mmCIF file of C-alpha atoms in Angstrom:
data_model
loop_
_atom_site.group_PDB
_atom_site.id
_atom_site.type_symbol
_atom_site.label_atom_id
_atom_site.label_comp_id
_atom_site.label_asym_id
_atom_site.label_seq_id
_atom_site.Cartn_x
_atom_site.Cartn_y
_atom_site.Cartn_z
ATOM 1 C CA MET A 1 2.880 4.321 -10.258
ATOM 2 C CA GLU A 2 6.602 3.341 -10.310
ATOM 3 C CA GLN A 3 7.947 0.244 -11.685
ATOM 4 C CA ALA A 4 11.092 -1.930 -11.194
ATOM 5 C CA ALA A 5 14.125 -0.192 -12.633
ATOM 6 C CA ALA A 6 16.314 -1.425 -15.518
ATOM 7 C CA PRO A 7 19.513 -3.183 -14.236
ATOM 8 C CA GLY A 8 22.412 -0.639 -13.684
ATOM 9 C CA GLU A 9 20.240 2.430 -13.728
ATOM 10 C CA ALA A 10 20.712 4.988 -10.989
ATOM 11 C CA LEU A 11 17.445 5.373 -9.103
ATOM 12 C CA ASN A 12 18.296 7.020 -5.894
ATOM 13 C CA GLY A 13 15.877 9.985 -6.487
ATOM 14 C CA SER A 14 18.012 11.898 -8.980
ATOM 15 C CA GLU A 15 19.792 11.432 -12.347
ATOM 16 C CA ALA A 16 23.273 9.959 -12.157
ATOM 17 C CA ALA A 17 25.806 12.677 -11.632
ATOM 18 C CA PRO A 18 28.167 13.553 -14.574
ATOM 19 C CA GLY A 19 31.590 11.857 -14.234
ATOM 20 C CA PRO A 20 32.978 8.321 -14.655
ATOM 21 C CA ALA A 21 30.541 5.725 -15.966
ATOM 22 C CA ARG A 22 28.927 3.696 -13.291
ATOM 23 C CA PRO A 23 30.283 0.133 -13.403
ATOM 24 C CA PRO A 24 27.534 -2.454 -14.357
ATOM 25 C CA ALA A 25 25.975 -4.374 -11.513
ATOM 26 C CA THR A 26 27.262 -7.974 -10.900
ATOM 27 C CA ALA A 27 25.036 -10.877 -11.347
ATOM 28 C CA GLU A 28 25.182 -11.580 -7.652
ATOM 29 C CA GLY A 29 24.316 -7.995 -6.784
ATOM 30 C CA MET A 30 21.334 -7.986 -9.180
ATOM 31 C CA ALA A 31 20.067 -11.320 -7.869
ATOM 32 C CA LEU A 32 20.349 -10.033 -4.188
ATOM 33 C CA ALA A 33 18.541 -6.765 -5.144
ATOM 34 C CA TYR A 34 15.675 -8.349 -6.986
ATOM 35 C CA GLY A 35 15.171 -11.208 -4.554
ATOM 36 C CA SER A 36 15.042 -8.605 -1.775
ATOM 37 C CA LEU A 37 12.510 -6.556 -3.568
ATOM 38 C CA VAL A 38 10.288 -9.581 -4.212
ATOM 39 C CA LEU A 39 10.535 -10.497 -0.490
ATOM 40 C CA MET A 40 9.801 -7.037 0.611
ATOM 41 C CA ALA A 41 6.848 -6.841 -1.728
ATOM 42 C CA LEU A 42 5.353 -10.116 -0.378
ATOM 43 C CA LEU A 43 5.615 -9.157 3.296
ATOM 44 C CA PRO A 44 3.095 -6.321 3.371
ATOM 45 C CA ILE A 45 0.680 -8.226 1.077
ATOM 46 C CA PHE A 46 0.670 -11.259 3.229
ATOM 47 C CA PHE A 47 0.506 -9.752 6.646
ATOM 48 C CA GLY A 48 -1.720 -6.774 5.451
ATOM 49 C CA ALA A 49 -4.254 -9.309 4.070
ATOM 50 C CA LEU A 50 -4.284 -11.172 7.396
ATOM 51 C CA ARG A 51 -4.761 -7.918 9.330
ATOM 52 C CA SER A 52 -7.466 -6.754 6.940
ATOM 53 C CA VAL A 53 -9.773 -9.587 8.193
ATOM 54 C CA ALA A 54 -9.649 -8.316 11.673
ATOM 55 C CA CYS A 55 -9.915 -4.698 10.393
ATOM 56 C CA ALA A 56 -13.188 -5.553 8.651
ATOM 57 C CA LYS A 57 -14.680 -6.602 11.993
ATOM 58 C CA SER A 58 -13.146 -3.727 14.051
ATOM 59 C CA LYS A 59 -15.568 -1.272 15.788
ATOM 60 C CA ASN A 60 -12.744 1.161 16.502
ATOM 61 C CA SER A 61 -13.221 4.104 14.166
ATOM 62 C CA SER A 62 -9.504 4.572 13.901
ATOM 63 C CA ASP A 63 -9.064 0.987 12.472
ATOM 64 C CA MET A 64 -12.060 0.887 10.328
ATOM 65 C CA PRO A 65 -11.328 0.285 6.516
ATOM 66 C CA GLU A 66 -12.000 2.673 3.701
ATOM 67 C CA THR A 67 -14.195 0.815 1.200
ATOM 68 C CA ILE A 68 -13.611 1.260 -2.530
ATOM 69 C CA THR A 69 -16.793 1.064 -4.681
ATOM 70 C CA SER A 70 -16.962 0.408 -8.411
ATOM 71 C CA ARG A 71 -17.475 4.172 -8.991
ATOM 72 C CA ASP A 72 -14.196 4.934 -7.108
ATOM 73 C CA ALA A 73 -12.443 2.206 -9.004
ATOM 74 C CA ALA A 74 -13.479 3.600 -12.354
ATOM 75 C CA ARG A 75 -12.295 7.170 -11.333
ATOM 76 C CA PHE A 76 -9.109 6.137 -9.816
ATOM 77 C CA PRO A 77 -6.979 5.778 -13.036
ATOM 78 C CA ILE A 78 -8.011 9.297 -14.164
ATOM 79 C CA VAL A 79 -7.311 10.946 -10.730
ATOM 80 C CA ALA A 80 -3.940 8.984 -10.658
ATOM 81 C CA SER A 81 -3.078 10.223 -14.239
ATOM 82 C CA CYS A 82 -3.891 13.862 -13.456
ATOM 83 C CA THR A 83 -1.751 13.662 -10.249
ATOM 84 C CA LEU A 84 1.160 12.027 -12.128
ATOM 85 C CA LEU A 85 0.980 14.697 -14.855
ATOM 86 C CA GLY A 86 0.684 17.452 -12.314
ATOM 87 C CA LEU A 87 3.931 16.275 -10.463
ATOM 88 C CA TYR A 88 5.636 15.999 -13.792
ATOM 89 C CA LEU A 89 4.836 19.628 -14.593
ATOM 90 C CA PHE A 90 5.767 20.856 -11.073
ATOM 91 C CA PHE A 91 9.189 19.213 -11.507
ATOM 92 C CA LYS A 92 9.597 20.770 -14.851
ATOM 93 C CA ILE A 93 8.494 24.273 -13.795
ATOM 94 C CA PHE A 94 9.680 24.621 -10.108
ATOM 95 C CA SER A 95 13.007 23.877 -8.419
ATOM 96 C CA GLN A 96 13.164 20.129 -7.653
ATOM 97 C CA GLU A 97 14.997 20.896 -4.406
ATOM 98 C CA TYR A 98 12.096 22.878 -2.908
ATOM 99 C CA ILE A 99 9.408 20.438 -4.089
ATOM 100 C CA ASN A 100 11.221 17.534 -2.565
ATOM 101 C CA LEU A 101 11.713 19.431 0.645
ATOM 102 C CA LEU A 102 7.875 20.085 0.958
ATOM 103 C CA LEU A 103 7.148 16.334 0.123
ATOM 104 C CA SER A 104 9.822 15.113 2.559
ATOM 105 C CA MET A 105 8.012 17.027 5.404
ATOM 106 C CA TYR A 106 4.612 15.726 4.374
ATOM 107 C CA PHE A 107 5.861 12.071 4.148
ATOM 108 C CA PHE A 108 7.737 12.388 7.416
ATOM 109 C CA VAL A 109 4.505 13.051 9.220
ATOM 110 C CA LEU A 110 2.523 10.273 7.324
ATOM 111 C CA GLY A 111 5.355 7.765 7.550
ATOM 112 C CA ILE A 112 5.668 8.069 11.354
ATOM 113 C CA LEU A 113 1.943 7.605 11.744
ATOM 114 C CA ALA A 114 1.958 4.621 9.238
ATOM 115 C CA LEU A 115 4.966 2.967 10.856
ATOM 116 C CA SER A 116 3.547 3.449 14.410
ATOM 117 C CA HIS A 117 0.189 1.792 13.206
ATOM 118 C CA THR A 118 2.161 -1.010 11.572
ATOM 119 C CA ILE A 119 4.329 -1.975 14.690
ATOM 120 C CA SER A 120 1.602 -1.357 17.431
ATOM 121 C CA PRO A 121 0.101 -4.900 17.353
ATOM 122 C CA MET A 122 3.632 -6.449 17.578
ATOM 123 C CA MET A 123 4.637 -4.044 20.428
ATOM 124 C CA ASN A 124 1.512 -4.860 22.432
ATOM 125 C CA LYS A 125 2.870 -8.411 22.682
ATOM 126 C CA VAL A 126 6.215 -7.168 23.875
ATOM 127 C CA PHE A 127 4.989 -4.927 26.546
ATOM 128 C CA PRO A 128 4.579 -6.609 29.955
ATOM 129 C CA ALA A 129 1.160 -7.174 31.228
ATOM 130 C CA ASN A 130 1.630 -4.673 34.122
ATOM 131 C CA PHE A 131 2.813 -2.034 31.792
ATOM 132 C CA PRO A 132 0.811 1.236 32.945
ATOM 133 C CA SER A 133 -1.531 2.126 29.976
ATOM 134 C CA LYS A 134 -3.954 5.067 29.887
ATOM 135 C CA GLN A 135 -6.564 5.485 27.213
ATOM 136 C CA TYR A 136 -6.720 8.656 25.125
ATOM 137 C CA GLN A 137 -9.224 9.915 22.595
ATOM 138 C CA LEU A 138 -8.694 12.640 19.899
ATOM 139 C CA LEU A 139 -11.955 13.906 18.866
ATOM 140 C CA PHE A 140 -12.896 16.695 16.275
ATOM 141 C CA THR A 141 -16.548 17.422 15.555
ATOM 142 C CA GLN A 142 -18.310 19.870 13.233
ATOM 143 C CA GLY A 143 -21.558 21.570 14.066
ATOM 144 C CA SER A 144 -23.603 21.393 17.168
ATOM 145 C CA GLY A 145 -26.642 19.569 18.613
ATOM 146 C CA GLU A 146 -28.340 17.035 16.318
ATOM 147 C CA ALA A 147 -26.299 18.443 13.281
ATOM 148 C CA LYS A 148 -22.923 17.574 15.032
ATOM 149 C CA GLU A 149 -20.765 15.383 12.814
ATOM 150 C CA GLU A 150 -17.528 13.665 13.707
ATOM 151 C CA ILE A 151 -14.477 14.689 11.651
ATOM 152 C CA VAL A 152 -11.814 12.804 13.534
ATOM 153 C CA ASN A 153 -12.339 10.263 16.155
ATOM 154 C CA TYR A 154 -9.067 8.563 17.060
ATOM 155 C CA GLU A 155 -8.509 6.281 20.127
ATOM 156 C CA PHE A 156 -5.126 5.408 21.430
ATOM 157 C CA ASP A 157 -3.295 4.490 24.581
ATOM 158 C CA THR A 158 0.194 4.802 26.257
ATOM 159 C CA LYS A 159 1.617 1.909 24.285
ATOM 160 C CA ASP A 160 0.650 3.751 21.020
ATOM 161 C CA LEU A 161 2.514 6.728 22.149
ATOM 162 C CA VAL A 162 5.663 4.631 22.722
ATOM 163 C CA CYS A 163 5.261 3.262 19.157
ATOM 164 C CA LEU A 164 4.946 6.796 17.952
ATOM 165 C CA ALA A 165 8.139 7.866 19.703
ATOM 166 C CA MET A 166 10.003 4.825 18.176
ATOM 167 C CA SER A 167 8.677 5.617 14.688
ATOM 168 C CA SER A 168 9.699 9.274 15.128
ATOM 169 C CA VAL A 169 13.378 8.105 15.328
ATOM 170 C CA VAL A 170 13.104 6.504 11.899
ATOM 171 C CA GLY A 171 11.370 9.532 10.701
ATOM 172 C CA VAL A 172 14.233 11.901 11.718
ATOM 173 C CA TRP A 173 16.737 9.355 10.272
ATOM 174 C CA TYR A 174 14.805 9.498 6.915
ATOM 175 C CA LEU A 175 14.529 13.312 7.073
ATOM 176 C CA LEU A 176 18.244 13.958 7.715
ATOM 177 C CA ARG A 177 19.862 11.157 5.628
ATOM 178 C CA LYS A 178 17.341 9.891 3.118
ATOM 179 C CA HIS A 179 18.904 6.480 3.773
ATOM 180 C CA TRP A 180 17.498 3.701 1.692
ATOM 181 C CA ILE A 181 16.680 1.436 4.826
ATOM 182 C CA ALA A 182 14.671 4.284 6.402
ATOM 183 C CA ASN A 183 12.882 4.720 3.008
ATOM 184 C CA ASN A 184 12.077 1.053 2.920
ATOM 185 C CA LEU A 185 10.772 0.990 6.525
ATOM 186 C CA PHE A 186 8.299 3.786 5.611
ATOM 187 C CA GLY A 187 7.558 2.185 2.360
ATOM 188 C CA LEU A 188 6.719 -1.158 3.947
ATOM 189 C CA ALA A 189 4.524 0.569 6.568
ATOM 190 C CA PHE A 190 2.568 2.494 3.726
ATOM 191 C CA SER A 191 2.119 -0.757 1.877
ATOM 192 C CA LEU A 192 0.839 -2.806 4.756
ATOM 193 C CA ASN A 193 -1.444 -0.058 5.892
ATOM 194 C CA GLY A 194 -2.889 0.263 2.401
ATOM 195 C CA VAL A 195 -3.572 -3.403 2.065
ATOM 196 C CA GLU A 196 -5.001 -3.498 5.603
ATOM 197 C CA LEU A 197 -7.237 -0.550 5.449
ATOM 198 C CA LEU A 198 -8.317 -0.219 1.824
ATOM 199 C CA HIS A 199 -11.088 -2.704 1.034
ATOM 200 C CA LEU A 200 -12.677 -3.551 -2.354
ATOM 201 C CA ASN A 201 -16.473 -4.020 -1.867
ATOM 202 C CA ASN A 202 -16.506 -6.969 -4.343
ATOM 203 C CA VAL A 203 -14.490 -8.808 -6.989
ATOM 204 C CA SER A 204 -16.051 -6.905 -9.995
ATOM 205 C CA THR A 205 -14.736 -3.548 -8.435
ATOM 206 C CA GLY A 206 -11.301 -5.204 -8.089
ATOM 207 C CA CYS A 207 -11.393 -6.158 -11.753
ATOM 208 C CA ILE A 208 -12.379 -2.574 -12.737
ATOM 209 C CA LEU A 209 -9.624 -1.155 -10.519
ATOM 210 C CA LEU A 210 -6.918 -3.455 -11.736
ATOM 211 C CA GLY A 211 -8.020 -3.247 -15.343
ATOM 212 C CA GLY A 212 -8.028 0.531 -15.343
ATOM 213 C CA LEU A 213 -4.553 0.809 -13.724
ATOM 214 C CA PHE A 214 -3.253 -1.826 -16.084
ATOM 215 C CA ILE A 215 -4.031 0.643 -18.913
ATOM 216 C CA TYR A 216 -2.765 3.590 -16.837
ATOM 217 C CA ASP A 217 0.530 1.898 -16.143
ATOM 218 C CA VAL A 218 1.071 0.755 -19.723
ATOM 219 C CA PHE A 219 0.402 4.122 -21.138
ATOM 220 C CA TRP A 220 2.541 6.198 -18.851
ATOM 221 C CA VAL A 221 5.538 3.902 -18.938
ATOM 222 C CA PHE A 222 5.597 2.946 -22.687
ATOM 223 C CA GLY A 223 3.729 5.942 -24.163
ATOM 224 C CA THR A 224 5.625 8.703 -22.448
ATOM 225 C CA ASN A 225 8.669 9.406 -20.148
ATOM 226 C CA VAL A 226 6.503 11.006 -17.467
ATOM 227 C CA MET A 227 6.358 8.241 -14.991
ATOM 228 C CA VAL A 228 10.165 7.387 -15.235
ATOM 229 C CA THR A 229 10.890 11.099 -14.870
ATOM 230 C CA VAL A 230 8.757 11.534 -11.694
ATOM 231 C CA ALA A 231 10.166 8.298 -10.306
ATOM 232 C CA LYS A 232 13.662 9.543 -10.603
ATOM 233 C CA SER A 233 12.803 13.065 -9.352
ATOM 234 C CA PHE A 234 10.453 12.124 -6.501
ATOM 235 C CA GLU A 235 12.380 11.856 -3.203
ATOM 236 C CA ALA A 236 9.726 10.309 -1.037
ATOM 237 C CA PRO A 237 9.091 6.803 0.366
ATOM 238 C CA ILE A 238 6.681 5.837 -2.352
ATOM 239 C CA LYS A 239 8.892 3.013 -3.724
ATOM 240 C CA LEU A 240 10.933 0.136 -2.251
ATOM 241 C CA VAL A 241 14.536 0.291 -3.239
ATOM 242 C CA PHE A 242 17.524 -2.010 -2.890
ATOM 243 C CA PRO A 243 21.178 -1.480 -3.919
ATOM 244 C CA GLN A 244 22.538 -3.689 -6.614
ATOM 245 C CA ASP A 245 26.093 -2.736 -5.476
ATOM 246 C CA LEU A 246 25.528 -3.676 -1.813
ATOM 247 C CA LEU A 247 28.151 -6.398 -1.861
ATOM 248 C CA GLU A 248 30.816 -3.911 -3.046
ATOM 249 C CA LYS A 249 29.874 -0.743 -1.156
ATOM 250 C CA GLY A 250 27.831 -1.951 1.895
ATOM 251 C CA LEU A 251 25.174 0.207 3.345
ATOM 252 C CA GLU A 252 26.420 3.298 1.441
ATOM 253 C CA ALA A 253 25.625 1.669 -1.927
ATOM 254 C CA ASP A 254 23.844 3.923 -4.368
ATOM 255 C CA ASN A 255 22.940 1.877 -7.526
ATOM 256 C CA PHE A 256 19.242 1.074 -6.902
ATOM 257 C CA ALA A 257 16.673 -1.203 -8.359
ATOM 258 C CA MET A 258 13.087 -0.068 -7.280
ATOM 259 C CA LEU A 259 9.600 -1.177 -7.073
ATOM 260 C CA GLY A 260 6.655 1.347 -6.661
ATOM 261 C CA LEU A 261 4.394 0.936 -3.830
ATOM 262 C CA GLY A 262 1.311 0.979 -6.087
ATOM 263 C CA ASP A 263 2.620 -2.309 -7.547
ATOM 264 C CA ILE A 264 2.325 -3.762 -4.131
ATOM 265 C CA VAL A 265 -0.868 -2.127 -2.799
ATOM 266 C CA ILE A 266 -3.139 -2.330 -5.818
ATOM 267 C CA PRO A 267 -2.784 -6.167 -6.289
ATOM 268 C CA GLY A 268 -2.458 -6.568 -2.639
ATOM 269 C CA ILE A 269 -5.895 -5.221 -1.790
ATOM 270 C CA PHE A 270 -7.385 -7.565 -4.441
ATOM 271 C CA ILE A 271 -5.592 -10.445 -2.819
ATOM 272 C CA ALA A 272 -6.795 -9.447 0.602
ATOM 273 C CA LEU A 273 -10.317 -9.318 -0.712
ATOM 274 C CA LEU A 274 -9.898 -12.953 -1.949
ATOM 275 C CA LEU A 275 -8.768 -13.956 1.545
ATOM 276 C CA ARG A 276 -11.862 -12.513 3.086
ATOM 277 C CA PHE A 277 -13.866 -14.336 0.292
ATOM 278 C CA ASP A 278 -12.113 -17.625 1.317
ATOM 279 C CA ILE A 279 -13.140 -17.023 4.828
ATOM 280 C CA SER A 280 -16.841 -16.310 3.870
ATOM 281 C CA LEU A 281 -16.995 -19.663 2.233
ATOM 282 C CA LYS A 282 -16.417 -21.360 5.654
ATOM 283 C CA LYS A 283 -14.579 -24.343 4.216
ATOM 284 C CA ASN A 284 -11.465 -23.831 6.329
ATOM 285 C CA THR A 285 -9.342 -23.349 3.235
ATOM 286 C CA HIS A 286 -7.595 -20.294 1.750
ATOM 287 C CA THR A 287 -7.505 -21.541 -1.839
ATOM 288 C CA TYR A 288 -8.124 -18.245 -3.620
ATOM 289 C CA PHE A 289 -5.779 -16.330 -1.319
ATOM 290 C CA TYR A 290 -2.844 -18.694 -1.875
ATOM 291 C CA THR A 291 -3.629 -18.948 -5.559
ATOM 292 C CA SER A 292 -3.484 -15.136 -5.989
ATOM 293 C CA PHE A 293 -0.481 -14.921 -3.807
ATOM 294 C CA VAL A 294 1.440 -17.366 -6.032
ATOM 295 C CA ALA A 295 0.083 -15.467 -9.045
ATOM 296 C CA TYR A 296 1.542 -12.238 -7.693
ATOM 297 C CA ILE A 297 4.989 -13.992 -7.251
ATOM 298 C CA PHE A 298 4.793 -15.279 -10.812
ATOM 299 C CA GLY A 299 3.919 -11.795 -12.184
ATOM 300 C CA LEU A 300 6.456 -9.967 -10.352
ATOM 301 C CA GLY A 301 9.083 -12.591 -11.355
ATOM 302 C CA LEU A 302 7.994 -12.283 -15.080
ATOM 303 C CA THR A 303 8.389 -8.440 -14.701
ATOM 304 C CA ILE A 304 12.003 -8.784 -13.472
ATOM 305 C CA PHE A 305 12.730 -11.362 -16.169
ATOM 306 C CA ILE A 306 11.365 -9.149 -19.031
ATOM 307 C CA MET A 307 13.043 -6.035 -17.584
ATOM 308 C CA HIS A 308 16.377 -7.883 -17.526
ATOM 309 C CA ILE A 309 16.064 -9.131 -21.159
ATOM 310 C CA PHE A 310 15.110 -5.773 -22.659
ATOM 311 C CA LYS A 311 17.118 -3.481 -20.207
ATOM 312 C CA HIS A 312 14.174 -1.086 -19.828
ATOM 313 C CA ALA A 313 11.956 -0.213 -16.918
ATOM 314 C CA GLN A 314 8.608 -2.257 -17.067
ATOM 315 C CA PRO A 315 5.167 -1.444 -16.014
ATOM 316 C CA ALA A 316 4.727 -4.191 -13.351
ATOM 317 C CA LEU A 317 0.953 -4.078 -13.497
ATOM 318 C CA LEU A 318 1.246 -5.275 -17.122
ATOM 319 C CA TYR A 319 2.146 -8.692 -15.739
ATOM 320 C CA LEU A 320 0.654 -8.555 -12.380
ATOM 321 C CA VAL A 321 -2.946 -7.805 -13.313
ATOM 322 C CA PRO A 322 -3.496 -10.666 -15.728
ATOM 323 C CA ALA A 323 -1.827 -13.081 -13.253
ATOM 324 C CA CYS A 324 -3.687 -11.883 -10.083
ATOM 325 C CA ILE A 325 -7.127 -11.895 -11.837
ATOM 326 C CA GLY A 326 -6.617 -14.814 -14.167
ATOM 327 C CA PHE A 327 -5.200 -17.448 -11.750
ATOM 328 C CA PRO A 328 -8.091 -17.162 -9.151
ATOM 329 C CA LEU A 329 -10.659 -17.012 -11.873
ATOM 330 C CA LEU A 330 -9.315 -20.145 -13.463
ATOM 331 C CA VAL A 331 -9.486 -21.887 -10.088
ATOM 332 C CA ALA A 332 -13.099 -20.646 -9.662
ATOM 333 C CA LEU A 333 -14.053 -22.002 -13.090
ATOM 334 C CA VAL A 334 -12.580 -25.410 -12.192
ATOM 335 C CA LYS A 335 -14.373 -25.548 -8.725
ATOM 336 C CA GLY A 336 -17.719 -24.092 -10.199
ATOM 337 C CA GLU A 337 -17.545 -21.169 -7.762
ATOM 338 C CA VAL A 338 -17.521 -18.265 -10.269
ATOM 339 C CA THR A 339 -21.086 -17.217 -9.206
ATOM 340 C CA GLU A 340 -20.088 -17.223 -5.518
ATOM 341 C CA MET A 341 -16.946 -15.274 -6.170
ATOM 342 C CA PHE A 342 -18.676 -12.412 -8.092
ATOM 343 C CA SER A 343 -21.660 -12.291 -5.822
ATOM 344 C CA TYR A 344 -19.533 -11.831 -2.716
ATOM 345 C CA GLU A 345 -20.178 -8.390 -1.314
ATOM 346 C CA GLU A 346 -18.685 -6.370 1.504
ATOM 347 C CA SER A 347 -20.677 -3.679 3.205
ATOM 348 C CA SER A 348 -19.188 -0.198 2.879
ATOM 349 C CA THR A 349 -20.782 1.027 6.229
ATOM 350 C CA PRO A 350 -21.793 -1.244 9.240
ATOM 351 C CA LYS A 351 -25.516 -1.410 9.795
ATOM 352 C CA GLU A 352 -26.728 0.822 12.609
ATOM 353 C CA VAL A 353 -28.622 -0.919 15.348
ATOM 354 C CA PRO A 354 -31.703 1.108 16.276
ATOM 355 C CA ALA A 355 -31.495 2.572 19.653
ATOM 356 C CA ALA A 356 -33.860 1.219 22.192
ATOM 357 C CA SER A 357 -35.576 3.308 24.821
ATOM 358 C CA LYS A 358 -36.081 2.415 28.474
ATOM 359 C CA ASP A 359 -39.076 0.307 27.774
ATOM 360 C CA GLY A 360 -36.931 -1.836 25.370
ATOM 361 C CA LEU A 361 -38.784 -0.772 22.294
ATOM 362 C CA THR A 362 -37.157 1.031 19.282
ATOM 363 C CA ASP A 363 -38.702 4.043 17.518
ATOM 364 C CA GLY A 364 -39.908 1.988 14.753
ATOM 365 C CA GLU A 365 -41.697 -0.372 17.068
ATOM 366 C CA LYS A 366 -43.364 2.408 18.899
ATOM 367 C CA LYS A 367 -44.791 3.810 15.630
ATOM 368 C CA GLU A 368 -46.261 0.411 14.817
ATOM 369 C CA LYS A 369 -48.089 0.303 18.072
#
């Protein structure tokens, strides 16, 4: 997981080229860069959390969330560490150019799909009511008869195809230019989709996940140079970037500050869980959601402050995890709702309704008779 970059450090996917020393970023440039990063981080968390509520109720298989259990949460830091170390070794052994070419093609496809899914609800409001729309279904199954199992069941319409075409334009722009704006459009889409579609099944699982990744982030940033090396070498939209020299060079600026998508999505799915918990209380208030949202702003602001003071890249989760867990827990203690918070549970799979026969009886009722 990447972290925000130290001021003045070149983070455009490669080490700074040999030559004249890069002039230090101005105070105005840094303020604009960090302010923009904070705003870009907040947008997918806020809107992704709101969309996660509708996603949890969706019956469309293409919009159904992926539920993270406590076992998944416990294994995630180990899997992430193995992946990070594997990427580090790949960059050390093989040509960085060919690896990034392969990754660019992979994220080109993923980015188009993610951006299309992100803008689809907005575009549905733009299209006129009489816009011709046909329904399509992409279905892949495995086996036959009673053993038939669905592998992919994706439903879409003509409007989704238009969104896909629009997203493809951004994809081609990213593939050809690697422009930071195209990178950010894909990064925001990945973040929003992650917060919307990845659901924690309860608060305890969220604490396990955030706690494990807290240790992961601190170790790989402070204990080794692995994460920073991968972050600089990895040319893919897995981080949000913003130039600190935008005021001097305009859109061709190249002195970037960055924030990894993991530092958005991981706290974001916990914040989204608290929003759904708020709704389950049926008190018409979103106390825990807004508390955790403010906590995220505080934690990210503290990350930038510490980074600016020590002039070194910081593991954002070092500050975000205590804030995002501690603030809502403190509110729950004050309101006496700790038990309710930790007993809240989201089902990983929807309950199946027994099929009724023509006489209106289910198989179980027939057996009882």
